[in-house]
Amino acid sequence: SHAGMVLSVLVILLLSMFYEAIKMGKAVLLRRALLALPRSLSQESLVEPEEGGTGPTQGRFPIFLHRWFRYHVGQTLFHVVQVVLGYMVMLAVMSYNAWIFLGAIAGSTLGYFM
């Protein structure tokens, strides 16, 4: 039926838009994670923190780890959703229906534009 096809194309269009939004969300999270990195934190203190030291990074080191872990979990969740959406759109396009293919392209274009 025509209504079913229109609904299918709209759903694929929205899924493609959501896929692009997830990609952008991952980029924003990565940027925030990099900004959360303390500038005075050296590589040596990441690998082997000094015991009993009173350096300027000692107080911020656990906070950095907590923030990094939170951003990493967010990145992982975004990645899982992105993979699932990507495969769903791919399977829809593999139905070899021109309208669904155009819906996926239009959704991806609109999602990237917004």
N, CA, C and O atoms as a printed pandas DataFrame, in Angstrom:
     atom_number atom_name residue_name chain_id  residue_number  x_coord  y_coord  z_coord
0              1         N          SER        A               1    0.828   -1.187    0.000
1              2        CA          SER        A               1    0.000    0.000    0.000
2              3         C          SER        A               1    0.872    1.250    0.000
3              4         O          SER        A               1    2.030    1.220    0.416
4              5         N          HIS        A               2    0.298    2.336   -0.470
5              6        CA          HIS        A               2    1.043    3.593   -0.543
6              7         C          HIS        A               2    1.325    4.159    0.852
7              8         O          HIS        A               2    2.401    4.708    1.089
8              9         N          ALA        A               3    0.384    4.030    1.759
9             10        CA          ALA        A               3    0.582    4.559    3.111
10            11         C          ALA        A               3    1.725    3.832    3.818
11            12         O          ALA        A               3    2.519    4.450    4.527
12            13         N          GLY        A               4    1.798    2.530    3.622
13            14        CA          GLY        A               4    2.881    1.748    4.233
14            15         C          GLY        A               4    4.243    2.150    3.692
15            16         O          GLY        A               4    5.219    2.237    4.437
16            17         N          MET        A               5    4.299    2.398    2.366
17            18        CA          MET        A               5    5.571    2.801    1.762
18            19         C          MET        A               5    5.989    4.181    2.243
19            20         O          MET        A               5    7.162    4.404    2.543
20            21         N          VAL        A               6    5.043    5.108    2.321
21            22        CA          VAL        A               6    5.342    6.458    2.803
22            23         C          VAL        A               6    5.836    6.389    4.247
23            24         O          VAL        A               6    6.800    7.065    4.606
24            25         N          LEU        A               7    5.184    5.580    5.069
25            26        CA          LEU        A               7    5.606    5.426    6.459
26            27         C          LEU        A               7    7.010    4.823    6.541
27            28         O          LEU        A               7    7.831    5.259    7.348
28            29         N          SER        A               8    7.280    3.820    5.706
29            30        CA          SER        A               8    8.611    3.198    5.696
30            31         C          SER        A               8    9.684    4.203    5.317
31            32         O          SER        A               8   10.745    4.254    5.940
32            33         N          VAL        A               9    9.408    5.003    4.295
33            34        CA          VAL        A               9   10.387    6.002    3.857
34            35         C          VAL        A               9   10.611    7.034    4.963
35            36         O          VAL        A               9   11.747    7.439    5.209
36            37         N          LEU        A              10    9.542    7.460    5.626
37            38        CA          LEU        A              10    9.691    8.426    6.726
38            39         C          LEU        A              10   10.501    7.848    7.881
39            40         O          LEU        A              10   11.340    8.538    8.459
40            41         N          VAL        A              11   10.251    6.584    8.217
41            42        CA          VAL        A              11   11.000    5.952    9.307
42            43         C          VAL        A              11   12.482    5.869    8.953
43            44         O          VAL        A              11   13.334    6.167    9.789
44            45         N          ILE        A              12   12.795    5.471    7.732
45            46        CA          ILE        A              12   14.199    5.388    7.305
46            47         C          ILE        A              12   14.829    6.774    7.278
47            48         O          ILE        A              12   15.990    6.933    7.655
48            49         N          LEU        A              13   14.077    7.776    6.837
49            50        CA          LEU        A              13   14.571    9.148    6.829
50            51         C          LEU        A              13   14.927    9.588    8.254
51            52         O          LEU        A              13   15.986   10.172    8.482
52            53         N          LEU        A              14   14.038    9.304    9.204
53            54        CA          LEU        A              14   14.302    9.683   10.598
54            55         C          LEU        A              14   15.470    8.905   11.187
55            56         O          LEU        A              14   16.281    9.468   11.922
56            57         N          LEU        A              15   15.564    7.608   10.872
57            58        CA          LEU        A              15   16.694    6.808   11.370
58            59         C          LEU        A              15   18.018    7.346   10.826
59            60         O          LEU        A              15   19.009    7.405   11.554
60            61         N          SER        A              16   18.036    7.734    9.558
61            62        CA          SER        A              16   19.261    8.286    8.966
62            63         C          SER        A              16   19.628    9.613    9.610
63            64         O          SER        A              16   20.803    9.891    9.849
64            65         N          MET        A              17   18.620   10.432    9.891
65            66        CA          MET        A              17   18.887   11.704   10.563
66            67         C          MET        A              17   19.446   11.457   11.964
67            68         O          MET        A              17   20.390   12.123   12.388
68            69         N          PHE        A              18   18.858   10.499   12.676
69            70        CA          PHE        A              18   19.317   10.175   14.023
70            71         C          PHE        A              18   20.741    9.631   14.000
71            72         O          PHE        A              18   21.533    9.919   14.897
72            73         N          TYR        A              19   21.066    8.844   12.975
73            74        CA          TYR        A              19   22.420    8.308   12.811
74            75         C          TYR        A              19   23.436    9.452   12.705
75            76         O          TYR        A              19   24.483    9.426   13.351
76            77         N          GLU        A              20   23.115   10.443   11.893
77            78        CA          GLU        A              20   24.019   11.597   11.745
78            79         C          GLU        A              20   24.117   12.392   13.047
79            80         O          GLU        A              20   25.191   12.879   13.398
80            81         N          ALA        A              21   22.996   12.522   13.764
81            82        CA          ALA        A              21   23.024   13.234   15.047
82            83         C          ALA        A              21   23.919   12.512   16.045
83            84         O          ALA        A              21   24.641   13.155   16.807
84            85         N          ILE        A              22   23.880   11.186   16.049
85            86        CA          ILE        A              22   24.733   10.397   16.947
86            87         C          ILE        A              22   26.205   10.624   16.598
87            88         O          ILE        A              22   27.043   10.761   17.489
88            89         N          LYS        A              23   26.519   10.663   15.295
89            90        CA          LYS        A              23   27.905   10.921   14.888
90            91         C          LYS        A              23   28.382   12.265   15.411
91            92         O          LYS        A              23   29.507   12.384   15.897
92            93         N          MET        A              24   27.529   13.276   15.313
93            94        CA          MET        A              24   27.900   14.600   15.807
94            95         C          MET        A              24   28.027   14.591   17.333
95            96         O          MET        A              24   28.919   15.234   17.886
96            97         N          GLY        A              25   27.141   13.868   18.008
97            98        CA          GLY        A              25   27.208   13.769   19.464
98            99         C          GLY        A              25   28.502   13.128   19.934
99           100         O          GLY        A              25   29.068   13.536   20.948
100          101         N          LYS        A              26   28.973   12.123   19.200
101          102        CA          LYS        A              26   30.253   11.499   19.544
102          103         C          LYS        A              26   31.397   12.491   19.425
103          104         O          LYS        A              26   32.297   12.511   20.265
104          105         N          ALA        A              27   31.365   13.314   18.385
105          106        CA          ALA        A              27   32.426   14.305   18.189
106          107         C          ALA        A              27   32.417   15.334   19.312
107          108         O          ALA        A              27   33.475   15.738   19.795
108          109         N          VAL        A              28   31.219   15.762   19.732
109          110        CA          VAL        A              28   31.106   16.732   20.834
110          111         C          VAL        A              28   31.637   16.127   22.123
111          112         O          VAL        A              28   32.354   16.792   22.871
112          113         N          LEU        A              29   31.292   14.870   22.393
113          114        CA          LEU        A              29   31.778   14.208   23.607
114          115         C          LEU        A              29   33.296   14.085   23.601
115          116         O          LEU        A              29   33.941   14.281   24.631
116          117         N          LEU        A              30   33.871   13.760   22.438
117          118        CA          LEU        A              30   35.326   13.642   22.349
118          119         C          LEU        A              30   35.986   14.989   22.630
119          120         O          LEU        A              30   36.995   15.056   23.333
120          121         N          ARG        A              31   35.423   16.051   22.084
121          122        CA          ARG        A              31   35.979   17.390   22.326
122          123         C          ARG        A              31   35.912   17.751   23.805
123          124         O          ARG        A              31   36.865   18.302   24.356
124          125         N          ARG        A              32   34.776   17.439   24.455
125          126        CA          ARG        A              32   34.645   17.727   25.891
126          127         C          ARG        A              32   35.618   16.900   26.715
127          128         O          ARG        A              32   36.166   17.383   27.705
128          129         N          ALA        A              33   35.833   15.649   26.308
129          130        CA          ALA        A              33   36.777   14.798   27.039
130          131         C          ALA        A              33   38.187   15.370   26.931
131          132         O          ALA        A              33   38.940   15.356   27.905
132          133         N          LEU        A              34   38.542   15.867   25.761
133          134        CA          LEU        A              34   39.874   16.447   25.587
134          135         C          LEU        A              34   40.010   17.747   26.379
135          136         O          LEU        A              34   41.079   18.038   26.915
136          137         N          LEU        A              35   38.933   18.526   26.455
137          138        CA          LEU        A              35   38.989   19.763   27.233
138          139         C          LEU        A              35   39.049   19.482   28.734
139          140         O          LEU        A              35   39.549   20.306   29.501
140          141         N          ALA        A              36   38.540   18.318   29.156
141          142        CA          ALA        A              36   38.570   17.963   30.577
142          143         C          ALA        A              36   39.960   17.530   31.019
143          144         O          ALA        A              36   40.230   17.433   32.216
144          145         N          LEU        A              37   40.843   17.270   30.062
145          146        CA          LEU        A              37   42.204   16.842   30.378
146          147         C          LEU        A              37   42.976   18.019   30.963
147          148         O          LEU        A              37   43.137   19.043   30.298
148          149         N          PRO        A              38   43.451   17.888   32.189
149          150        CA          PRO        A              38   44.221   18.997   32.781
150          151         C          PRO        A              38   45.506   19.250   31.990
151          152         O          PRO        A              38   46.222   18.311   31.642
152          153         N          ARG        A              39   45.789   20.510   31.712
153          154        CA          ARG        A              39   46.967   20.836   30.900
154          155         C          ARG        A              39   48.279   20.536   31.627
155          156         O          ARG        A              39   49.287   20.234   30.988
156          157         N          SER        A              40   48.270   20.619   32.952
157          158        CA          SER        A              40   49.517   20.414   33.687
158          159         C          SER        A              40   49.773   18.940   33.985
159          160         O          SER        A              40   50.779   18.596   34.605
160          161         N          LEU        A              41   48.872   18.074   33.547
161          162        CA          LEU        A              41   49.035   16.648   33.817
162          163         C          LEU        A              41   50.004   16.064   32.798
163          164         O          LEU        A              41   49.738   16.096   31.597
164          165         N          SER        A              42   51.110   15.538   33.267
165          166        CA          SER        A              42   52.107   15.012   32.349
166          167         C          SER        A              42   51.858   13.526   32.087
167          168         O          SER        A              42   51.110   12.871   32.813
168          169         N          GLN        A              43   52.496   13.009   31.039
169          170        CA          GLN        A              43   52.348   11.592   30.704
170          171         C          GLN        A              43   52.919   10.704   31.804
171          172         O          GLN        A              43   52.391    9.622   32.061
172          173         N          GLU        A              44   53.990   11.150   32.453
173          174        CA          GLU        A              44   54.603   10.323   33.493
174          175         C          GLU        A              44   53.642   10.107   34.659
175          176         O          GLU        A              44   53.581    9.013   35.219
176          177         N          SER        A              45   52.892   11.147   35.027
177          178        CA          SER        A              45   51.984   10.994   36.158
178          179         C          SER        A              45   50.784   10.138   35.785
179          180         O          SER        A              45   50.138    9.566   36.663
180          181         N          LEU        A              46   50.473   10.042   34.477
181          182        CA          LEU        A              46   49.397    9.143   34.059
182          183         C          LEU        A              46   49.830    7.696   34.212
183          184         O          LEU        A              46   49.056    6.846   34.652
184          185         N          VAL        A              47   51.087    7.423   33.839
185          186        CA          VAL        A              47   51.573    6.051   33.883
186          187         C          VAL        A              47   51.905    5.632   35.309
187          188         O          VAL        A              47   51.513    4.551   35.749
188          189         N          GLU        A              48   52.618    6.474   36.022
189          190        CA          GLU        A              48   53.097    6.111   37.352
190          191         C          GLU        A              48   53.000    7.305   38.294
191          192         O          GLU        A              48   53.941    8.094   38.370
192          193         N          PRO        A              49   51.888    7.461   39.016
193          194        CA          PRO        A              49   51.774    8.603   39.932
194          195         C          PRO        A              49   52.774    8.487   41.084
195          196         O          PRO        A              49   53.068    7.395   41.571
196          197         N          GLU        A              50   53.282    9.638   41.498
197          198        CA          GLU        A              50   54.251    9.650   42.595
198          199         C          GLU        A              50   53.552    9.320   43.900
199          200         O          GLU        A              50   52.447    9.792   44.169
200          201         N          GLU        A              51   54.219    8.493   44.715
201          202        CA          GLU        A              51   53.644    8.156   46.012
202          203         C          GLU        A              51   54.029    9.223   47.023
203          204         O          GLU        A              51   55.204    9.554   47.182
204          205         N          GLY        A              52   53.023    9.754   47.702
205          206        CA          GLY        A              52   53.293   10.740   48.746
206          207         C          GLY        A              52   53.694   12.097   48.218
207          208         O          GLY        A              52   54.089   12.971   48.989
208          209         N          GLY        A              53   53.598   12.285   46.913
209          210        CA          GLY        A              53   53.995   13.567   46.334
210          211         C          GLY        A              53   52.945   14.632   46.613
211          212         O          GLY        A              53   51.769   14.343   46.833
212          213         N          THR        A              54   53.411   15.859   46.596
213          214        CA          THR        A              54   52.468   16.963   46.827
214          215         C          THR        A              54   52.467   17.886   45.622
215          216         O          THR        A              54   52.326   19.101   45.762
216          217         N          GLY        A              55   52.623   17.314   44.446
217          218        CA          GLY        A              55   52.662   18.114   43.223
218          219         C          GLY        A              55   51.296   18.713   42.924
219          220         O          GLY        A              55   50.294   18.338   43.533
220          221         N          PRO        A              56   51.266   19.648   41.981
221          222        CA          PRO        A              56   50.003   20.318   41.660
222          223         C          PRO        A              56   48.972   19.398   41.016
223          224         O          PRO        A              56   47.779   19.703   41.043
224          225         N          THR        A              57   49.410   18.270   40.434
225          226        CA          THR        A              57   48.461   17.392   39.742
226          227         C          THR        A              57   47.843   16.366   40.676
227          228         O          THR        A              57   46.870   15.706   40.310
228          229         N          GLN        A              58   48.388   16.221   41.865
229          230        CA          GLN        A              58   47.910   15.144   42.742
230          231         C          GLN        A              58   46.434   15.286   43.103
231          232         O          GLN        A              58   45.716   14.286   43.108
232          233         N          GLY        A              59   45.966   16.473   43.400
233          234        CA          GLY        A              59   44.575   16.657   43.797
234          235         C          GLY        A              59   43.609   16.479   42.645
235          236         O          GLY        A              59   42.466   16.071   42.852
236          237         N          ARG        A              60   44.057   16.782   41.418
237          238        CA          ARG        A              60   43.153   16.713   40.278
238          239         C          ARG        A              60   43.200   15.376   39.570
239          240         O          ARG        A              60   42.351   15.111   38.719
240          241         N          PHE        A              61   44.138   14.542   39.884
241          242        CA          PHE        A              61   44.291   13.274   39.163
242          243         C          PHE        A              61   43.065   12.373   39.281
243          244         O          PHE        A              61   42.604   11.861   38.261
244          245         N          PRO        A              62   42.510   12.152   40.489
245          246        CA          PRO        A              62   41.309   11.305   40.562
246          247         C          PRO        A              62   40.106   11.926   39.854
247          248         O          PRO        A              62   39.294   11.202   39.278
248          249         N          ILE        A              63   39.979   13.251   39.886
249          250        CA          ILE        A              63   38.871   13.913   39.198
250          251         C          ILE        A              63   39.005   13.697   37.699
251          252         O          ILE        A              63   38.016   13.451   37.008
252          253         N          PHE        A              64   40.239   13.789   37.198
253          254        CA          PHE        A              64   40.476   13.554   35.777
254          255         C          PHE        A              64   40.064   12.145   35.395
255          256         O          PHE        A              64   39.413   11.949   34.368
256          257         N          LEU        A              65   40.432   11.162   36.200
257          258        CA          LEU        A              65   40.066    9.778   35.889
258          259         C          LEU        A              65   38.558    9.594   35.889
259          260         O          LEU        A              65   38.011    8.903   35.029
260          261         N          HIS        A              66   37.888   10.213   36.854
261          262        CA          HIS        A              66   36.427   10.098   36.925
262          263         C          HIS        A              66   35.781   10.706   35.689
263          264         O          HIS        A              66   34.889   10.102   35.093
264          265         N          ARG        A              67   36.226   11.902   35.298
265          266        CA          ARG        A              67   35.669   12.552   34.109
266          267         C          ARG        A              67   35.958   11.742   32.862
267          268         O          ARG        A              67   35.075   11.548   32.027
268          269         N          TRP        A              68   37.196   11.265   32.728
269          270        CA          TRP        A              68   37.577   10.486   31.551
270          271         C          TRP        A              68   36.712    9.239   31.439
271          272         O          TRP        A              68   36.250    8.906   30.348
272          273         N          PHE        A              69   36.486    8.542   32.555
273          274        CA          PHE        A              69   35.680    7.328   32.536
274          275         C          PHE        A              69   34.246    7.647   32.116
275          276         O          PHE        A              69   33.646    6.914   31.330
276          277         N          ARG        A              70   33.704    8.737   32.641
277          278        CA          ARG        A              70   32.329    9.120   32.302
278          279         C          ARG        A              70   32.201    9.425   30.803
279          280         O          ARG        A              70   31.245    8.985   30.164
280          281         N          TYR        A              71   33.150   10.172   30.246
281          282        CA          TYR        A              71   33.116   10.469   28.825
282          283         C          TYR        A              71   33.332    9.204   27.994
283          284         O          TYR        A              71   32.725    9.045   26.935
284          285         N          HIS        A              72   34.190    8.310   28.471
285          286        CA          HIS        A              72   34.453    7.077   27.739
286          287         C          HIS        A              72   33.207    6.191   27.697
287          288         O          HIS        A              72   32.914    5.583   26.668
288          289         N          VAL        A              73   32.475    6.117   28.808
289          290        CA          VAL        A              73   31.230    5.346   28.832
290          291         C          VAL        A              73   30.220    5.980   27.871
291          292         O          VAL        A              73   29.531    5.269   27.140
292          293         N          GLY        A              74   30.131    7.299   27.870
293          294        CA          GLY        A              74   29.235    7.993   26.941
294          295         C          GLY        A              74   29.602    7.720   25.496
295          296         O          GLY        A              74   28.726    7.462   24.670
296          297         N          GLN        A              75   30.891    7.774   25.183
297          298        CA          GLN        A              75   31.357    7.476   23.824
298          299         C          GLN        A              75   30.987    6.048   23.429
299          300         O          GLN        A              75   30.563    5.807   22.299
300          301         N          THR        A              76   31.145    5.105   24.351
301          302        CA          THR        A              76   30.831    3.709   24.071
302          303         C          THR        A              76   29.351    3.530   23.779
303          304         O          THR        A              76   28.986    2.824   22.839
304          305         N          LEU        A              77   28.491    4.161   24.578
305          306        CA          LEU        A              77   27.055    4.054   24.347
306          307         C          LEU        A              77   26.657    4.680   23.009
307          308         O          LEU        A              77   25.853    4.116   22.267
308          309         N          PHE        A              78   27.225    5.847   22.707
309          310        CA          PHE        A              78   26.956    6.477   21.422
310          311         C          PHE        A              78   27.394    5.562   20.274
311          312         O          PHE        A              78   26.702    5.455   19.262
312          313         N          HIS        A              79   28.543    4.905   20.436
313          314        CA          HIS        A              79   29.057    4.026   19.392
314          315         C          HIS        A              79   28.123    2.845   19.153
315          316         O          HIS        A              79   27.853    2.488   18.007
316          317         N          VAL        A              80   27.629    2.240   20.229
317          318        CA          VAL        A              80   26.731    1.088   20.092
318          319         C          VAL        A              80   25.450    1.501   19.367
319          320         O          VAL        A              80   24.992    0.800   18.465
320          321         N          VAL        A              81   24.874    2.633   19.758
321          322        CA          VAL        A              81   23.656    3.111   19.102
322          323         C          VAL        A              81   23.937    3.416   17.631
323          324         O          VAL        A              81   23.115    3.121   16.764
324          325         N          GLN        A              82   25.100    4.009   17.353
325          326        CA          GLN        A              82   25.453    4.335   15.973
326          327         C          GLN        A              82   25.588    3.077   15.124
327          328         O          GLN        A              82   25.121    3.054   13.985
328          329         N          VAL        A              83   26.214    2.038   15.650
329          330        CA          VAL        A              83   26.379    0.793   14.900
330          331         C          VAL        A              83   25.024    0.149   14.619
331          332         O          VAL        A              83   24.764   -0.293   13.500
332          333         N          VAL        A              84   24.159    0.097   15.639
333          334        CA          VAL        A              84   22.835   -0.504   15.458
334          335         C          VAL        A              84   22.037    0.269   14.405
335          336         O          VAL        A              84   21.439   -0.333   13.513
336          337         N          LEU        A              85   22.028    1.598   14.507
337          338        CA          LEU        A              85   21.299    2.402   13.524
338          339         C          LEU        A              85   21.882    2.232   12.120
339          340         O          LEU        A              85   21.145    2.141   11.138
340          341         N          GLY        A              86   23.194    2.191   12.039
341          342        CA          GLY        A              86   23.847    2.035   10.738
342          343         C          GLY        A              86   23.450    0.731   10.064
343          344         O          GLY        A              86   23.169    0.708    8.866
344          345         N          TYR        A              87   23.424   -0.364   10.835
345          346        CA          TYR        A              87   23.026   -1.647   10.257
346          347         C          TYR        A              87   21.545   -1.666    9.893
347          348         O          TYR        A              87   21.164   -2.274    8.893
348          349         N          MET        A              88   20.711   -1.013   10.685
349          350        CA          MET        A              88   19.288   -0.962   10.361
350          351         C          MET        A              88   19.054   -0.216    9.047
351          352         O          MET        A              88   18.274   -0.664    8.207
352          353         N          VAL        A              89   19.726    0.917    8.870
353          354        CA          VAL        A              89   19.580    1.677    7.627
354          355         C          VAL        A              89   20.152    0.878    6.459
355          356         O          VAL        A              89   19.578    0.861    5.370
356          357         N          MET        A              90   21.283    0.217    6.690
357          358        CA          MET        A              90   21.888   -0.590    5.626
358          359         C          MET        A              90   20.946   -1.715    5.186
359          360         O          MET        A              90   20.779   -1.957    3.991
360          361         N          LEU        A              91   20.336   -2.398    6.152
361          362        CA          LEU        A              91   19.409   -3.471    5.801
362          363         C          LEU        A              91   18.192   -2.938    5.050
363          364         O          LEU        A              91   17.689   -3.593    4.137
364          365         N          ALA        A              92   17.720   -1.761    5.429
365          366        CA          ALA        A              92   16.588   -1.170    4.720
366          367         C          ALA        A              92   16.965   -0.831    3.283
367          368         O          ALA        A              92   16.184   -1.065    2.360
368          369         N          VAL        A              93   18.163   -0.279    3.096
369          370        CA          VAL        A              93   18.620    0.074    1.749
370          371         C          VAL        A              93   18.804   -1.194    0.911
371          372         O          VAL        A              93   18.591   -1.173   -0.301
372          373         N          MET        A              94   19.194   -2.283    1.546
373          374        CA          MET        A              94   19.395   -3.541    0.819
374          375         C          MET        A              94   18.081   -4.187    0.387
375          376         O          MET        A              94   18.095   -5.255   -0.225
376          377         N          SER        A              95   16.952   -3.560    0.693
377          378        CA          SER        A              95   15.679   -4.040    0.154
378          379         C          SER        A              95   15.579   -3.691   -1.327
379          380         O          SER        A              95   14.661   -4.134   -2.017
380          381         N          TYR        A              96   16.534   -2.889   -1.813
381          382        CA          TYR        A              96   16.616   -2.472   -3.217
382          383         C          TYR        A              96   15.357   -1.732   -3.668
383          384         O          TYR        A              96   14.933   -1.847   -4.818
384          385         N          ASN        A              97   14.774   -0.978   -2.752
385          386        CA          ASN        A              97   13.646   -0.125   -3.088
386          387         C          ASN        A              97   14.183    1.290   -3.266
387          388         O          ASN        A              97   14.827    1.839   -2.372
388          389         N          ALA        A              98   13.915    1.866   -4.417
389          390        CA          ALA        A              98   14.479    3.186   -4.728
390          391         C          ALA        A              98   13.989    4.255   -3.758
391          392         O          ALA        A              98   14.757    5.144   -3.387
392          393         N          TRP        A              99   12.730    4.187   -3.341
393          394        CA          TRP        A              99   12.194    5.203   -2.428
394          395         C          TRP        A              99   12.843    5.120   -1.057
395          396         O          TRP        A              99   13.143    6.144   -0.443
396          397         N          ILE        A             100   13.059    3.904   -0.581
397          398        CA          ILE        A             100   13.731    3.742    0.719
398          399         C          ILE        A             100   15.172    4.223    0.619
399          400         O          ILE        A             100   15.682    4.854    1.545
400          401         N          PHE        A             101   15.829    3.929   -0.497
401          402        CA          PHE        A             101   17.196    4.410   -0.704
402          403         C          PHE        A             101   17.231    5.937   -0.689
403          404         O          PHE        A             101   18.092    6.535   -0.043
404          405         N          LEU        A             102   16.295    6.565   -1.400
405          406        CA          LEU        A             102   16.241    8.031   -1.428
406          407         C          LEU        A             102   15.911    8.603   -0.047
407          408         O          LEU        A             102   16.416    9.661    0.327
408          409         N          GLY        A             103   15.061    7.898    0.707
409          410        CA          GLY        A             103   14.753    8.327    2.075
410          411         C          GLY        A             103   15.991    8.300    2.958
411          412         O          GLY        A             103   16.207    9.200    3.769
412          413         N          ALA        A             104   16.810    7.250    2.794
413          414        CA          ALA        A             104   18.048    7.142    3.587
414          415         C          ALA        A             104   19.021    8.260    3.223
415          416         O          ALA        A             104   19.648    8.854    4.099
416          417         N          ILE        A             105   19.143    8.542    1.933
417          418        CA          ILE        A             105   20.040    9.613    1.485
418          419         C          ILE        A             105   19.538   10.971    1.975
419          420         O          ILE        A             105   20.321   11.787    2.462
420          421         N          ALA        A             106   18.226   11.211    1.843
421          422        CA          ALA        A             106   17.663   12.490    2.283
422          423         C          ALA        A             106   17.823   12.663    3.792
423          424         O          ALA        A             106   18.159   13.754    4.254
424          425         N          GLY        A             107   17.586   11.599    4.568
425          426        CA          GLY        A             107   17.736   11.676    6.015
426          427         C          GLY        A             107   19.170   11.947    6.426
427          428         O          GLY        A             107   19.426   12.731    7.340
428          429         N          SER        A             108   20.108   11.293    5.745
429          430        CA          SER        A             108   21.516   11.514    6.045
430          431         C          SER        A             108   21.921   12.946    5.718
431          432         O          SER        A             108   22.664   13.576    6.470
432          433         N          THR        A             109   21.432   13.452    4.597
433          434        CA          THR        A             109   21.742   14.826    4.202
434          435         C          THR        A             109   21.153   15.828    5.197
435          436         O          THR        A             109   21.838   16.749    5.640
436          437         N          LEU        A             110   19.890   15.641    5.539
437          438        CA          LEU        A             110   19.242   16.547    6.502
438          439         C          LEU        A             110   19.908   16.466    7.871
439          440         O          LEU        A             110   20.128   17.490    8.518
440          441         N          GLY        A             111   20.230   15.250    8.315
441          442        CA          GLY        A             111   20.876   15.087    9.615
442          443         C          GLY        A             111   22.223   15.765    9.672
443          444         O          GLY        A             111   22.572   16.372   10.684
444          445         N          TYR        A             112   22.988   15.671    8.594
445          446        CA          TYR        A             112   24.309   16.320    8.566
446          447         C          TYR        A             112   24.157   17.833    8.492
447          448         O          TYR        A             112   24.943   18.570    9.087
448          449         N          PHE        A             113   23.143   18.294    7.760
449          450        CA          PHE        A             113   22.922   19.731    7.607
450          451         C          PHE        A             113   22.541   20.378    8.919
451          452         O          PHE        A             113   22.970   21.496    9.206
452          453         N          MET        A             114   21.734   19.689    9.728
453          454        CA          MET        A             114   21.276   20.226   11.003
454          455         C          MET        A             114   22.353   19.991   12.009
455          456         O          MET        A             114   22.201   20.360   13.173
